[in-house]
Amino acid sequence: MEILKHNIENVKERIYKALIKSGRQNEKIKLIAVTKQVSPEIINEAIKLGLRDFGENRVQELLKKIDFVDTQAKFHMIGHLQTNKVKYLIDKVETIQSIDSIKLAEEINKRFNEKGKVIKGLIQIHTAKEETKFGLMPEELEDFLEKVINLKNIKFEGLMTIGTLTDDEKEIRRCFSLLWELRDKFSKFTSDNINLKELSMGMTSDFEIAIEEGSTILRIGTAIFGERKVS
Ligand SMILES: *Cc1c(COP(=O)(O)O)cnc(C)c1O
């Protein structure tokens, strides 16, 4: 508990400093604590320490834990989502941040529509150099937006990306500024269900750079909960 408290304070301090450095001290930024491989008990400690938003990247893990977590928690799906798992997320998550194909968007829309629900979504964009990362290519975004305009059970609120995992600050910055430019370019592309405002970018190793590049949502695991086991 003491370590967790210290880590959270430390992360908040670093966020605050980065906001000041970027001239964004009056802006709000959402902190999502990434809880993959973190037990419900620890998540409940984090809630006692004031955190409310949590990120999970696997549906099964989320479902296993969620009933043991205080109901104040809001979960966000941040990992690659298979279409056959979408139905399990209804009433479980606040946003799906990893929408990366039209097929997935259509399935989400269909399942939430069946239950009369609307879900907030972010579109995941592939900005990194690695080939393994999920996400739409930047040049696919326009076509994607035109095709999802009728999916009324998803509210598309912004973009999400994972920056290249590297020590090269310039390369990381390139990923984040690319996401910013995309949002800028498509900010006028609004409809009943599309209004791109959020930029979900920045993890433990790069969140200060992400803040400087305009991030509105940070997804931070290791700096809060410590190193995970390699899986
Ligand atoms: C694990 C994960 C994070 C957090 O990573 P840390 O380096 O532990 O802060 C953020 N986003 C996604 C999509 C993740 O899978």
Coordinates of C-alpha atoms and ligand atoms in Angstrom, one line a residue:
M1 CA 0.0 0.0 0.0
E2 CA 2.8 2.4 0.9
I3 CA 4.7 1.6 -2.3
L4 CA 1.5 2.0 -4.4
K5 CA 0.7 5.3 -2.7
H6 CA 4.2 6.5 -3.4
N7 CA 4.1 5.4 -7.0
I8 CA 0.8 7.1 -7.7
E9 CA 2.0 10.3 -6.1
N10 CA 5.2 10.1 -8.1
V11 CA 3.3 9.6 -11.4
K12 CA 0.9 12.4 -10.7
E13 CA 3.8 14.7 -9.9
R14 CA 5.5 13.8 -13.2
I15 CA 2.3 14.4 -15.1
Y16 CA 1.9 17.8 -13.4
K17 CA 5.5 18.8 -14.3
A18 CA 5.1 17.7 -17.9
L19 CA 1.8 19.6 -18.2
I20 CA 3.6 22.8 -16.9
K21 CA 6.5 22.2 -19.2
S22 CA 4.1 22.1 -22.1
G23 CA 2.1 25.1 -21.1
R24 CA -0.9 22.9 -20.5
Q25 CA -1.2 23.4 -16.7
N26 CA -4.9 24.3 -16.9
E27 CA -5.8 21.3 -19.0
K28 CA -7.2 18.1 -17.7
I29 CA -5.7 14.8 -18.6
K30 CA -7.1 11.4 -17.8
L31 CA -5.0 8.8 -16.1
I32 CA -5.8 5.2 -16.8
A33 CA -4.0 2.8 -14.5
V34 CA -3.3 -0.3 -16.6
T35 CA -4.0 -3.4 -14.4
K36 CA -3.1 -6.3 -16.6
Q37 CA -1.6 -9.0 -14.2
V38 CA -2.7 -6.9 -11.2
S39 CA -5.0 -8.6 -8.7
P40 CA -8.4 -7.3 -7.7
E41 CA -7.1 -6.7 -4.2
I42 CA -4.4 -4.3 -5.5
I43 CA -6.9 -2.6 -7.8
N44 CA -9.1 -2.0 -4.7
E45 CA -6.2 -0.5 -2.9
A46 CA -5.7 1.8 -5.9
I47 CA -9.3 2.8 -5.7
K48 CA -8.9 3.7 -2.0
L49 CA -5.9 5.8 -3.1
G50 CA -8.2 7.8 -5.4
L51 CA -7.8 6.1 -8.8
R52 CA -11.0 5.3 -10.8
D53 CA -10.0 4.5 -14.3
F54 CA -8.3 1.2 -15.2
G55 CA -7.2 -0.4 -18.4
E56 CA -7.2 -4.1 -19.3
N57 CA -5.9 -5.6 -22.5
R58 CA -7.6 -9.0 -22.4
V59 CA -11.3 -9.7 -22.1
Q60 CA -10.9 -12.9 -20.2
E61 CA -8.7 -11.3 -17.5
L62 CA -11.1 -8.4 -17.2
L63 CA -14.1 -10.8 -16.7
K64 CA -12.2 -12.8 -14.1
K65 CA -11.4 -9.8 -12.0
I66 CA -14.3 -7.4 -12.4
D67 CA -16.7 -8.9 -9.9
F68 CA -14.0 -8.6 -7.2
V69 CA -13.3 -5.0 -7.8
D70 CA -15.2 -2.1 -6.1
T71 CA -18.0 -0.8 -8.3
Q72 CA -16.5 2.6 -8.4
A73 CA -13.9 1.4 -10.9
K74 CA -14.3 2.2 -14.6
F75 CA -12.6 -0.2 -16.9
H76 CA -11.3 0.6 -20.4
M77 CA -10.5 -2.0 -23.0
I78 CA -7.1 -1.1 -24.4
G79 CA -5.9 -4.3 -26.0
H80 CA -6.6 -6.0 -29.4
L81 CA -10.2 -7.3 -29.4
Q82 CA -11.4 -10.3 -31.2
T83 CA -14.9 -10.0 -32.6
N84 CA -16.1 -13.1 -30.8
K85 CA -15.3 -11.4 -27.4
V86 CA -17.2 -8.2 -28.0
K87 CA -20.4 -9.4 -26.5
Y88 CA -18.8 -9.9 -23.1
L89 CA -17.9 -6.3 -22.8
I90 CA -21.5 -5.0 -22.6
D91 CA -22.0 -3.2 -19.2
K92 CA -18.4 -3.9 -18.3
V93 CA -16.4 -1.2 -19.9
E94 CA -16.5 2.6 -20.2
T95 CA -14.6 2.8 -23.5
I96 CA -13.2 0.5 -26.1
Q97 CA -9.9 2.1 -27.0
S98 CA -8.7 -0.4 -29.5
I99 CA -11.1 -0.3 -32.4
D100 CA -8.8 -1.1 -35.3
S101 CA -11.0 -2.4 -38.1
I102 CA -14.4 -1.8 -39.7
K103 CA -15.3 -5.5 -39.0
L104 CA -14.7 -5.0 -35.3
A105 CA -16.6 -1.7 -35.3
E106 CA -19.6 -3.3 -37.0
E107 CA -19.6 -6.2 -34.5
I108 CA -19.4 -3.8 -31.5
N109 CA -22.2 -1.7 -33.0
K110 CA -24.4 -4.8 -33.6
R111 CA -23.9 -6.2 -30.1
F112 CA -24.4 -3.0 -28.3
N113 CA -27.4 -2.2 -30.4
E114 CA -29.0 -5.5 -29.5
K115 CA -28.9 -4.4 -25.9
G116 CA -29.9 -0.8 -26.6
K117 CA -26.6 0.5 -25.4
V118 CA -24.1 3.0 -26.7
I119 CA -20.4 2.6 -26.0
K120 CA -17.6 5.2 -26.3
G121 CA -14.8 4.2 -28.6
L122 CA -11.4 5.3 -29.7
I123 CA -9.8 4.3 -33.0
Q124 CA -6.4 2.7 -32.7
I125 CA -3.9 4.0 -35.2
H126 CA -0.7 2.2 -36.1
T127 CA 2.0 4.8 -35.8
A128 CA 5.0 2.7 -34.6
K129 CA 7.8 1.3 -36.7
E130 CA 7.2 -2.2 -35.4
E131 CA 5.2 -4.4 -37.8
T132 CA 3.5 -6.4 -35.1
K133 CA 1.4 -3.6 -33.7
F134 CA -2.3 -3.4 -34.3
G135 CA -4.2 -0.4 -35.6
L136 CA -5.4 1.3 -38.7
M137 CA -2.7 2.8 -41.0
P138 CA -3.0 6.6 -40.9
E139 CA -4.1 6.6 -44.5
E140 CA -7.0 4.3 -43.8
L141 CA -8.6 6.6 -41.3
E142 CA -10.7 8.6 -43.7
D143 CA -12.2 5.6 -45.3
F144 CA -12.9 4.1 -41.9
L145 CA -14.7 7.3 -40.7
E146 CA -16.9 7.3 -43.8
K147 CA -17.9 3.7 -43.2
V148 CA -18.7 4.0 -39.5
I149 CA -20.8 7.1 -39.7
N150 CA -24.0 5.0 -39.5
L151 CA -22.8 2.9 -36.5
K152 CA -25.0 4.8 -34.0
N153 CA -24.2 2.6 -31.0
I154 CA -20.6 3.7 -30.9
K155 CA -19.6 7.2 -30.0
F156 CA -16.2 7.7 -31.6
E157 CA -14.4 10.2 -29.3
G158 CA -10.8 10.1 -30.4
L159 CA -7.7 8.2 -31.4
M160 CA -5.4 5.9 -29.6
T161 CA -1.8 4.8 -30.4
I162 CA 1.1 2.9 -28.9
G163 CA 4.4 4.6 -29.8
T164 CA 7.4 2.8 -31.0
L165 CA 9.2 1.0 -28.1
T166 CA 12.6 2.6 -28.4
D167 CA 14.9 5.0 -26.5
D168 CA 15.0 7.3 -29.5
E169 CA 13.0 10.2 -28.3
K170 CA 12.6 11.7 -31.8
E171 CA 11.0 8.5 -33.1
I172 CA 8.6 8.4 -30.1
R173 CA 7.7 12.0 -30.7
R174 CA 7.0 11.3 -34.4
C175 CA 4.4 8.7 -33.4
F176 CA 2.6 11.0 -31.1
S177 CA 2.7 14.1 -33.3
L178 CA 1.4 12.0 -36.1
L179 CA -1.7 11.1 -34.0
W180 CA -2.1 14.8 -33.2
E181 CA -2.0 15.7 -36.8
L182 CA -4.6 13.1 -37.7
R183 CA -7.0 14.4 -35.1
D184 CA -6.4 17.9 -36.3
K185 CA -7.1 16.8 -39.9
F186 CA -10.3 15.0 -39.1
S187 CA -11.6 17.2 -36.3
K188 CA -14.0 18.7 -38.8
F189 CA -15.3 15.3 -39.7
T190 CA -18.1 15.4 -37.2
S191 CA -21.4 13.6 -37.2
D192 CA -23.9 12.3 -34.6
N193 CA -21.5 9.6 -33.6
I194 CA -18.1 11.0 -34.5
N195 CA -16.3 13.8 -32.7
L196 CA -12.6 13.2 -32.4
K197 CA -11.3 15.0 -29.3
E198 CA -9.3 12.5 -27.3
L199 CA -5.7 11.4 -27.9
S200 CA -4.9 8.3 -25.9
M201 CA -1.2 8.1 -25.9
G202 CA 1.7 7.7 -23.4
M203 CA 2.7 4.7 -21.3
T204 CA 5.3 4.4 -18.5
S205 CA 8.3 4.8 -20.8
D206 CA 7.1 7.7 -22.8
F207 CA 4.2 9.6 -21.1
E208 CA 6.0 12.8 -20.6
I209 CA 6.7 13.0 -24.3
A210 CA 3.1 12.2 -25.0
I211 CA 1.9 15.0 -22.8
E212 CA 4.2 17.5 -24.6
E213 CA 2.6 16.2 -27.9
G214 CA -0.9 16.8 -26.7
S215 CA -2.1 13.6 -25.1
T216 CA -5.4 13.7 -23.2
I217 CA -5.5 10.2 -21.9
L218 CA -2.5 8.3 -20.4
R219 CA -2.3 4.6 -20.0
I220 CA 0.2 3.8 -17.3
G221 CA 0.9 0.4 -15.7
T222 CA 4.5 -0.3 -14.7
A223 CA 5.1 3.1 -13.1
I224 CA 2.1 2.5 -10.8
F225 CA 2.1 -1.2 -10.1
G226 CA 5.6 -2.2 -10.8
E227 CA 7.1 -4.6 -13.3
R228 CA 4.9 -7.3 -14.7
K229 CA 5.9 -10.9 -15.2
V230 CA 6.9 -11.4 -18.9
S231 CA 4.1 -13.5 -20.4
Ligands
LIG1 C1 0.4 -2.6 -21.0 C2 -0.2 -1.5 -21.8 C3 0.0 -0.1 -21.3 C4 0.8 0.2 -20.1 O1 2.2 -0.1 -20.3 P1 3.3 0.3 -19.1 O2 4.5 0.3 -19.9 O3 3.2 -0.8 -18.1 O4 2.9 1.6 -18.6 C5 -0.5 0.9 -22.1 N1 -1.3 0.6 -23.2 C6 -1.5 -0.6 -23.6 C7 -2.3 -0.8 -24.9 C8 -0.9 -1.7 -22.9 O5 -1.1 -3.0 -23.4

